[in-house]
CSV table of C-alpha atoms in Angstrom, one decimal:
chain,number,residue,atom,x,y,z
A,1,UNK,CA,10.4,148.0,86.2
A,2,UNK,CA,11.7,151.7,86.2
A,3,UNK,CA,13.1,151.3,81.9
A,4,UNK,CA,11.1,148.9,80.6
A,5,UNK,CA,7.8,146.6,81.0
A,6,UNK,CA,7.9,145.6,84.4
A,7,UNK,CA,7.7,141.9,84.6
A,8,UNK,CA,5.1,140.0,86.7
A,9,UNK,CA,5.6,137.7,89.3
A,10,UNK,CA,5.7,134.0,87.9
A,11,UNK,CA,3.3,132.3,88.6
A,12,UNK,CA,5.2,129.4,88.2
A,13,UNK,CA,7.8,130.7,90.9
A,14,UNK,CA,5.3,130.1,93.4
A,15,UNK,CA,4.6,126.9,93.2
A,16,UNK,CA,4.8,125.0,96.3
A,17,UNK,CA,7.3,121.6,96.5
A,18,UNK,CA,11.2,121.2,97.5
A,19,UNK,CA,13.2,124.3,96.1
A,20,UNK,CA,14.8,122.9,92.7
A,21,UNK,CA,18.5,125.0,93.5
A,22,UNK,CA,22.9,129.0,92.4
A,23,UNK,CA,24.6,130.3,89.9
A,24,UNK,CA,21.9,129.2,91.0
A,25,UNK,CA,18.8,127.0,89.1
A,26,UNK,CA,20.9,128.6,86.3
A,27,UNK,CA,21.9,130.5,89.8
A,28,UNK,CA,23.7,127.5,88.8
A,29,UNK,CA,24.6,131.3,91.6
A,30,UNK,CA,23.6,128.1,93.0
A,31,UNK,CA,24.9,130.7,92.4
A,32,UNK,CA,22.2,127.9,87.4
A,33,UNK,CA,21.3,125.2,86.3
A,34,UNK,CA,20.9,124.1,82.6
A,35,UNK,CA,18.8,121.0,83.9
A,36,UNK,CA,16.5,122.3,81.5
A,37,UNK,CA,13.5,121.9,83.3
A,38,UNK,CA,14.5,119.0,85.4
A,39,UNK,CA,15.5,119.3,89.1
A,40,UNK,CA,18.3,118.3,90.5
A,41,UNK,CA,17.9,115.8,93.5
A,42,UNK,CA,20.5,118.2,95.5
A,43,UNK,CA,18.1,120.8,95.3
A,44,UNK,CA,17.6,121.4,98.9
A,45,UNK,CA,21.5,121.4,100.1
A,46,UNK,CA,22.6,123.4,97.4
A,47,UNK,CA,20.5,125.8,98.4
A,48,UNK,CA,21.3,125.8,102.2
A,49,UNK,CA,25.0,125.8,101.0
A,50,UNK,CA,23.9,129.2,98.6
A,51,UNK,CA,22.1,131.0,101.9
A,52,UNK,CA,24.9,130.5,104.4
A,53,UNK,CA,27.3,131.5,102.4
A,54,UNK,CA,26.0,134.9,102.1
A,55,UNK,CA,26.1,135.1,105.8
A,56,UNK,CA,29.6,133.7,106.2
A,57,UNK,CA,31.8,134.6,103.4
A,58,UNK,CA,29.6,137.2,102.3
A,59,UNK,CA,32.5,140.7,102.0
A,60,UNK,CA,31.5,140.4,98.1
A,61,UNK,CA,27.9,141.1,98.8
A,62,UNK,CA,28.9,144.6,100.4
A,63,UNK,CA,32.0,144.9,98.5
A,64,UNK,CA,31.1,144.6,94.6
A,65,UNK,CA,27.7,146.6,95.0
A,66,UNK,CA,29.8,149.3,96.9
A,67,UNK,CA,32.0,149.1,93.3
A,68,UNK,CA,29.0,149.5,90.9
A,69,UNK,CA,27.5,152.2,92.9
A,70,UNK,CA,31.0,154.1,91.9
A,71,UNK,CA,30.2,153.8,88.6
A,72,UNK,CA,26.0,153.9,88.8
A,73,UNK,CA,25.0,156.0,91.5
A,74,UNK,CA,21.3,155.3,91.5
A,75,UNK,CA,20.3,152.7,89.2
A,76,UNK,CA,16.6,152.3,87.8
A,77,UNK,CA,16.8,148.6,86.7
A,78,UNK,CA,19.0,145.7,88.0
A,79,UNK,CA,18.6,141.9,87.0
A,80,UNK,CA,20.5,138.8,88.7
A,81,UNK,CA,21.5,136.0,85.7
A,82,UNK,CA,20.7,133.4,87.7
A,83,UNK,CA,19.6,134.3,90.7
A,84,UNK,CA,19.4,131.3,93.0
A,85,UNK,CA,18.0,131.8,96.5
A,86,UNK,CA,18.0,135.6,95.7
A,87,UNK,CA,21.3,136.6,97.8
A,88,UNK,CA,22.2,138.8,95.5
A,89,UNK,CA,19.1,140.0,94.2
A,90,UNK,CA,17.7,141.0,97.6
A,91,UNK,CA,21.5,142.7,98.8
A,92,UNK,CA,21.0,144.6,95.9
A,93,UNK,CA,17.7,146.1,96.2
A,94,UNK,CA,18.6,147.2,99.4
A,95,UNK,CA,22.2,148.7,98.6
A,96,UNK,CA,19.8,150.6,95.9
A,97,UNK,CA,16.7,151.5,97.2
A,98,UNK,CA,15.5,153.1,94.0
A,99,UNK,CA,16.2,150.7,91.9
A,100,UNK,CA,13.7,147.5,90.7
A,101,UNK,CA,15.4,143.9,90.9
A,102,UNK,CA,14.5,141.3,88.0
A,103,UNK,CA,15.3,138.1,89.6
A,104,UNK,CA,16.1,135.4,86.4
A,105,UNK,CA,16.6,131.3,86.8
A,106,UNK,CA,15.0,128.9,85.1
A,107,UNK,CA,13.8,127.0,88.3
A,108,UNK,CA,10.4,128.4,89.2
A,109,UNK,CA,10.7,126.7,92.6
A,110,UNK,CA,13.8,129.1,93.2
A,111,UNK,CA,12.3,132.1,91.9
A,112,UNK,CA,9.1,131.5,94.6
A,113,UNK,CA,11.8,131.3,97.3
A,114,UNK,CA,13.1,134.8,96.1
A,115,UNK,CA,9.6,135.9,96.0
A,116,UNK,CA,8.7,135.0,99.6
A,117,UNK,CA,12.2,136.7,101.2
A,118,UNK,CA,11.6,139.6,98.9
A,119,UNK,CA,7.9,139.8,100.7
A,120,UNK,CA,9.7,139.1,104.0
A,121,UNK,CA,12.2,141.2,103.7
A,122,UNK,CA,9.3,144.2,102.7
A,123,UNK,CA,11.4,144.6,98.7
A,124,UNK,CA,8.2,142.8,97.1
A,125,UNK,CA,7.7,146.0,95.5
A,126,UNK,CA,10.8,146.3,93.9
A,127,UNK,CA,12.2,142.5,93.6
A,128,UNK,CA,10.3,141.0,90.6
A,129,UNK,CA,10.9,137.7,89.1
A,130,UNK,CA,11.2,136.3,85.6
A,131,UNK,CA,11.7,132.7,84.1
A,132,UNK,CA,14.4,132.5,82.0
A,133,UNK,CA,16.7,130.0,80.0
A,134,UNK,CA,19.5,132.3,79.8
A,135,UNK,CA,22.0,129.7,77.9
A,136,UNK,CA,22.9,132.3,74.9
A,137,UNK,CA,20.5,135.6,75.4
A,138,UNK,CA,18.2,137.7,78.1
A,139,UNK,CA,14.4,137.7,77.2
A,140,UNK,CA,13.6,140.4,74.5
A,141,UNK,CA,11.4,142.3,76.6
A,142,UNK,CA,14.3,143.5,79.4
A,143,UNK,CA,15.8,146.9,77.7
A,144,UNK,CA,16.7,150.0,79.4
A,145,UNK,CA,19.3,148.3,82.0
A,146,UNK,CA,21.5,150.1,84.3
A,147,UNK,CA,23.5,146.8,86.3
A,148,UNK,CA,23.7,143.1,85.5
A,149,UNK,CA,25.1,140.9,88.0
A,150,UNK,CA,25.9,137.5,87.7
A,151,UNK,CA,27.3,135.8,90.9
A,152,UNK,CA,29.0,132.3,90.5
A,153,UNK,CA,26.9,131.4,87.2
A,154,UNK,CA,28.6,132.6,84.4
A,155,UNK,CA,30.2,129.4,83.8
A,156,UNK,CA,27.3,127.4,83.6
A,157,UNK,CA,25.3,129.0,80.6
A,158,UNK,CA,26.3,127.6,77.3
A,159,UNK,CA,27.3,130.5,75.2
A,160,UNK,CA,28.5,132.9,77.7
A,161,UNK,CA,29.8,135.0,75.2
A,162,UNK,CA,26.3,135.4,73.3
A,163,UNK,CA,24.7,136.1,76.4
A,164,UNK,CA,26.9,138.7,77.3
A,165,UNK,CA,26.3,140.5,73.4
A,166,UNK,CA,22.6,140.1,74.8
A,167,UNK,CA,23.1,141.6,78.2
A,168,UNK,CA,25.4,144.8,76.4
A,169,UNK,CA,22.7,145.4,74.2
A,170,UNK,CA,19.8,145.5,77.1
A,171,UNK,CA,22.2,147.6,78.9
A,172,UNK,CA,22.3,152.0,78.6
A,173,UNK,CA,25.4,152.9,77.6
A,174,UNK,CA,27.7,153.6,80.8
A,175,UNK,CA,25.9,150.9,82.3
A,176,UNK,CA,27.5,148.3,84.5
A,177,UNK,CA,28.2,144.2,84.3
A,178,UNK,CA,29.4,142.8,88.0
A,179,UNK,CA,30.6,139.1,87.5
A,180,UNK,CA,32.1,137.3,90.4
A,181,UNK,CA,33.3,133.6,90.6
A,182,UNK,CA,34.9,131.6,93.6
A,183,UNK,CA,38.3,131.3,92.8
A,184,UNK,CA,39.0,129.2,95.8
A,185,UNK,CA,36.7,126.9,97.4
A,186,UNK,CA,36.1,127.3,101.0
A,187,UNK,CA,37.9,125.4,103.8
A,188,UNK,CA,37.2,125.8,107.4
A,189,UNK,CA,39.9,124.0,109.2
A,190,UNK,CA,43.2,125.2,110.8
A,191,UNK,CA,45.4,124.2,108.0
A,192,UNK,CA,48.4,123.2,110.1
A,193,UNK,CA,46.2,120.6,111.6
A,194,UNK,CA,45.9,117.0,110.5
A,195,UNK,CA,42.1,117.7,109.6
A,196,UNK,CA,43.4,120.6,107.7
A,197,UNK,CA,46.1,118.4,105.8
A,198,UNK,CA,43.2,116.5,104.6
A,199,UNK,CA,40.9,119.4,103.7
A,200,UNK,CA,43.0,121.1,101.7
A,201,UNK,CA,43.5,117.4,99.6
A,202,UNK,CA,39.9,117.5,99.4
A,203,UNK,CA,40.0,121.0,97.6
A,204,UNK,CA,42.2,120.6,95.6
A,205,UNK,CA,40.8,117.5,94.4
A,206,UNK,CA,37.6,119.7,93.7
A,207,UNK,CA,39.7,121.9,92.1
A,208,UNK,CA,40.6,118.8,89.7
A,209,UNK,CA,37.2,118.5,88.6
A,210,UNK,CA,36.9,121.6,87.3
A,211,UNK,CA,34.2,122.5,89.8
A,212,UNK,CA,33.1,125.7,88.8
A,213,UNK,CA,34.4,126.1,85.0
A,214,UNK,CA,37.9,126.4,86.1
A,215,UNK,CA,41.0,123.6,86.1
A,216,UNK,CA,41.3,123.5,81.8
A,217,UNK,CA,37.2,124.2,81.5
A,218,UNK,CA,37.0,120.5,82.3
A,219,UNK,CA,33.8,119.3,84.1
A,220,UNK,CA,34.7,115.9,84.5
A,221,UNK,CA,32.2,114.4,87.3
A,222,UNK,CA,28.3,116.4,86.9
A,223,UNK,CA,27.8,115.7,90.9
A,224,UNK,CA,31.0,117.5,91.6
A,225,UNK,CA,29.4,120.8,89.8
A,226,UNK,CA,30.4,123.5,92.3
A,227,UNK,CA,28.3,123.1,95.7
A,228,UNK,CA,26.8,126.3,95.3
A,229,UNK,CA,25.3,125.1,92.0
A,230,UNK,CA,23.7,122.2,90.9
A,231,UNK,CA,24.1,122.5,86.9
A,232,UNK,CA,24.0,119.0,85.4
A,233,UNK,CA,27.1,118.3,82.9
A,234,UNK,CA,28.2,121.1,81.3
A,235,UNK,CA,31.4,122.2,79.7
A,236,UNK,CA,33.2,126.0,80.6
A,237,UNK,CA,33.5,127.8,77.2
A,238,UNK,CA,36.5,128.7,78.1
A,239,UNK,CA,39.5,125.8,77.4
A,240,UNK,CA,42.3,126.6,79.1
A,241,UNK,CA,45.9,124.8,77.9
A,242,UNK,CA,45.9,121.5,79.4
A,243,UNK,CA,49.1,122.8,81.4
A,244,UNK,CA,47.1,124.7,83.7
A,245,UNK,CA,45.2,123.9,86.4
A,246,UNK,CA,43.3,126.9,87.7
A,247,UNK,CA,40.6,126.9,90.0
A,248,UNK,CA,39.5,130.2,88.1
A,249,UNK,CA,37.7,130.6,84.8
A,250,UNK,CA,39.2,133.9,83.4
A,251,UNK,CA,36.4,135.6,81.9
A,252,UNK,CA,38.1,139.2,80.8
A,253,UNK,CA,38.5,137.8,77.3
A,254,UNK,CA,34.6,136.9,77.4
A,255,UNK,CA,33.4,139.7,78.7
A,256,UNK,CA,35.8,142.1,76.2
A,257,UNK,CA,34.8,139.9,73.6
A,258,UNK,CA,31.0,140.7,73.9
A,259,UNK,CA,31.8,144.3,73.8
A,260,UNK,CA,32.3,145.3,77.5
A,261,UNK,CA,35.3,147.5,78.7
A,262,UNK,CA,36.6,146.1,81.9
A,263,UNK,CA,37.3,149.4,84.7
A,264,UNK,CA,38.2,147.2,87.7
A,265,UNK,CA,39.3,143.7,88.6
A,266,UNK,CA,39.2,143.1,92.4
A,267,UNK,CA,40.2,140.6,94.7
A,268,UNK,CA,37.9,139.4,97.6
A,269,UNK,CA,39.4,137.3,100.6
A,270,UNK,CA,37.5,135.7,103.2
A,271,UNK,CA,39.8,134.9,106.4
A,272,UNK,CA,38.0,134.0,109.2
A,273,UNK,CA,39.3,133.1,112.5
A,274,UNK,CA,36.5,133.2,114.3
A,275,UNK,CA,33.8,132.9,112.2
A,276,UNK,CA,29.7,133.2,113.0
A,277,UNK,CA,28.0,130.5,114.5
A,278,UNK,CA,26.9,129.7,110.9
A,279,UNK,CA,30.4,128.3,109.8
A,280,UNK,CA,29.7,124.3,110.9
A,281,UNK,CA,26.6,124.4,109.1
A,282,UNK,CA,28.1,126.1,106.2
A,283,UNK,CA,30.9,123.5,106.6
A,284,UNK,CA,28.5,120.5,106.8
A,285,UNK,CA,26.5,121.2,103.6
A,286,UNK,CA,29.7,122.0,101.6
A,287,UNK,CA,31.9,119.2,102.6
A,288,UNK,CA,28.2,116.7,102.7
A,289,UNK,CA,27.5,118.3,98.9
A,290,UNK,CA,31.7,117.3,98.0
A,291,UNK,CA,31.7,114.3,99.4
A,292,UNK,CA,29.1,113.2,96.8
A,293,UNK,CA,31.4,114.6,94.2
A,294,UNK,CA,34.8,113.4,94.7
A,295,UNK,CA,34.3,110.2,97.2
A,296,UNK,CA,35.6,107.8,94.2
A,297,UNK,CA,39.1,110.2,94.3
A,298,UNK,CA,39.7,109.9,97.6
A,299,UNK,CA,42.5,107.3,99.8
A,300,UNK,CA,40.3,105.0,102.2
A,301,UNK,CA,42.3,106.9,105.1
A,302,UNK,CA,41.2,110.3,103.5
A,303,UNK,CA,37.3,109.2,103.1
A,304,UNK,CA,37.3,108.2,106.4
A,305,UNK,CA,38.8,111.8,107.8
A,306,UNK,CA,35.4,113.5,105.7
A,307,UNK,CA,32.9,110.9,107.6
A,308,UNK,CA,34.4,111.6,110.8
A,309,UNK,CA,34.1,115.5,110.1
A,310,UNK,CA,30.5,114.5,109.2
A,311,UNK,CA,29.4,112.2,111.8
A,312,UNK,CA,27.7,114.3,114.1
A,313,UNK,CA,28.3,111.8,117.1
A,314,UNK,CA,32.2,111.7,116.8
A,315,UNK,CA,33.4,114.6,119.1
A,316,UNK,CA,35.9,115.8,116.4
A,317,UNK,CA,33.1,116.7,114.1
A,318,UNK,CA,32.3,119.7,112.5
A,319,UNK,CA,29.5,120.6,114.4
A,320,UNK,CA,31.0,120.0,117.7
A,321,UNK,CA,34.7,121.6,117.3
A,322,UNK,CA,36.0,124.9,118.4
A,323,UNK,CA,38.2,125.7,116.1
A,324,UNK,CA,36.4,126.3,113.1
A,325,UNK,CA,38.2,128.9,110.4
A,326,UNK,CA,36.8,130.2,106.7
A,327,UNK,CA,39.5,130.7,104.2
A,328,UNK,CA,38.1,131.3,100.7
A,329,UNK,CA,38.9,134.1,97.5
A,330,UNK,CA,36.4,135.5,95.0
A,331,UNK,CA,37.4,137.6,91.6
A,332,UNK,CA,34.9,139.9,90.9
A,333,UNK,CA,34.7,141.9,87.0
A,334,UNK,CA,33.5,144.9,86.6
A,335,UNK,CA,33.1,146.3,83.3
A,336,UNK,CA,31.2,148.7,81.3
A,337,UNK,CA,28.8,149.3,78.1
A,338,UNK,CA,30.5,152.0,76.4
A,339,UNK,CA,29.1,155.3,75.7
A,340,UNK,CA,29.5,155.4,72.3
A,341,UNK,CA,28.0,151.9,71.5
C-alpha cells in the first residue's frame, strides 16, 4: 500500500471451492456477511446477482468515483468494506490508477475471486486483499487512508457507527467516505403490464422485509436479506418509527455521528428501456434469489406469475421475452474527515 504496510494477498482468499458471497461476504456489497465464518448456501447466486448488476445498473460505478475524485484527485490508498465480487474494488483501481485497492470481507472464497479478476484484469499490482470481520472496526494495521467505500453493506455490520469512528480515524484528514445503498430494488418489467402489476407487488413485499436495513430496520425473514447480499439475520442499527416504511436506511445521522461531514448527497436512477443482453439473467437470479425470500407472502395467483417468469420453457418467461426494462434508484453519501480532526 502507498500509506501504510501493504497487506499481502490471503492466502486464505485463494482457496479453491464454491465462492461463499456483497455488501458482499460482509460485501454483505453482496454488496457482507456476518455468517461469521459460515457460508451461506446462496453463495453462488448472490454472487451472479452482485456481477451483473455492475453491468446493468451500474451509472453508480462511474458516477460516485467521478464524485470522490472531486474531492481526492489522486488517491494513494483505497479500501472496499466489504468487497464482494470486487465490483467496486476493481472500478476503482481503474478510475485511479495510482492508487492501491485493499479489498476487505470476511469470506476468503470471495476475496480469491477478487484476486483472480484483479490478475485478469492486469490491477494484481495494485488490488490487494485483506480478511476482515469488520462488525465494529477496520484492522489496526490500515492508517494513512485517502477513500473508503462501502457499496450496499453498511447495513449489515453490527455497530456501523463504531466502524465508521474506526474508518475516520484510518482516514487523512480531507479524506473521503462513499456509501451507497439501493434504495429501490430492481424491476424489469413494463409496469403497465399485468407481469408488471405483479412485480411491483413482489417489491414492495421485499421492501416489507426490510431487505436491505430499510422498512423500520426490521429484518424479519434472514433468506429475504437483500439479493445482492447473503448476511444471515441481522438487525439495521438504525430503527426507524414503526410509521414508516422506507426501502432506505438513512445513514447521514450515522455517518455525522462518527465524525464525518457530509459534502454531497446524490441520487442515482437506473431507467432502462432497452437494456443489455445481461438484463434476463440479472432478472432471473434476482427474482430466483426473492422468490426464496418472500414465497410464504405471496397470493397462490401471484406465486404462480414468479414461476411462470422463471420457467424457462413457458414462452412468457424472462429469458425468452422482448420487453425487458430496468427501473432501480441508489443514494449514494459522500462525506468527509475534517481537516482539523
Amino acid at each position: 500500500m502507498a500509506h501504510s504496510p501493504r497487506p499481502q494477498h490471503d492466502h486464505g482468499a485463494h482457496s479453491h471451492g464454491a465462492h461463499s458471497h456483497s455488501a458482499h461476504s460482509h460485501s454483505a456489497h453482496a454488496h457482507g456477511a456476518h455468517a461469521h465464518g459460515a457460508e451461506h448456501p446462496d453463495a453462488d447466486t448472490m454472487a451472479t446477482v452482485l456481477d451483473l448488476d455492475a453491468v446493468v445498473a451500474a451509472e453508480y460505478l462511474t458516477e460516485v468515483p467521478d464524485r470522490i475524485a472531486a474531492f481526492v484527485a489522486e488517491p494513494g490508498t483505497i479500501i472496499d468494506l466489504g468487497s464482494g465480487t470486487g465490483t467496486g474494488t476493481l472500478t476503482l483501481a481503474r478510475r485511479f490508477p495510482a492508487a492501491d485497492v485493499v479489498a476487505l470481507d470476511n469470506s476468503p472464497k470471495m476475496l480469491a475471486r477478487v484476486a483472480d479478476a484483479a490478475a485478469t484484469a492486469g490491477l494484481a499490482d495494485r488490488v490487494h486483499t485483506m480478511t476482515a470481520e469488520l462488525d465494529t472496526a477496520l484492522p489496526d494495521q490500515l492508517t494513512g487512508v485517502d477513500v473508503a467505500w462501502a457499496s450496499s453493506t453498511l447495513h449489515h455490520f453490527a455497530d456501523a457507527e463504531a466502524l465508521l469512528r474506526s474508518t475516520l480515524r484510518a482516514l487523512r484528514p480531507g479524506g473521503i467516505l462513499a456509501v451507497v445503498e439501493i434504495a429501490e430494488p430492481p424491476t424489469f418489467l413494463p409496469a403497465d403490464s399485468a407481469d408488471g402489476a405483479v412485480e411491483l407487488r413482489l417489491r414492495e413485499a421485499i421492501i416489507g422485509h426490510g431487505w436491505n436495513g430499510g422498512s423500520n430496520g426490521q429484518d424479519h425473514s434472514p433468506s429475504l436479506r437483500s439479493p445482492l447480499h447473503h448476511s444471515p439475520s441481522l438487525r439495521s442499527p438504525l430503527h426507524h418509527s414503526p410509521s414508516l416504511r422506507s426501502p432506505l436506511p438513512e445513514w447521514a445521522p450515522v455517518i455525522t455521528a462518527a465524525g464525518f461531514e457530509i459534502v454531497e448527497t446524490r441520487d442515482i436512477v437506473t431507467a432502462l428501456d432497452d437494456p443489455p443482453a445481461e438484463a434476463a439473467e440479472y432478472a432471473v437470479a434476482w427474482l430466483s434469489r426473492v422468490r426464496v425470500g418472500i414465497a410464504d407472502d405471496l397470493s397462490p395467483a401471484d406465486l404462480a406469475v414468479l414461476d411462470r417468469l422463471l420457467l424457462d420453457g413457458d414462452p412468457t418467461s424472462l429469458r425468452r421475452r422482448d420487453d425487458l426494462t430496468v427501473r432501480s434508484r441508489r443514494v449514494a453519501w459522500i462525506a468527509r474527515r475534517p481537516h482539523d480532526s
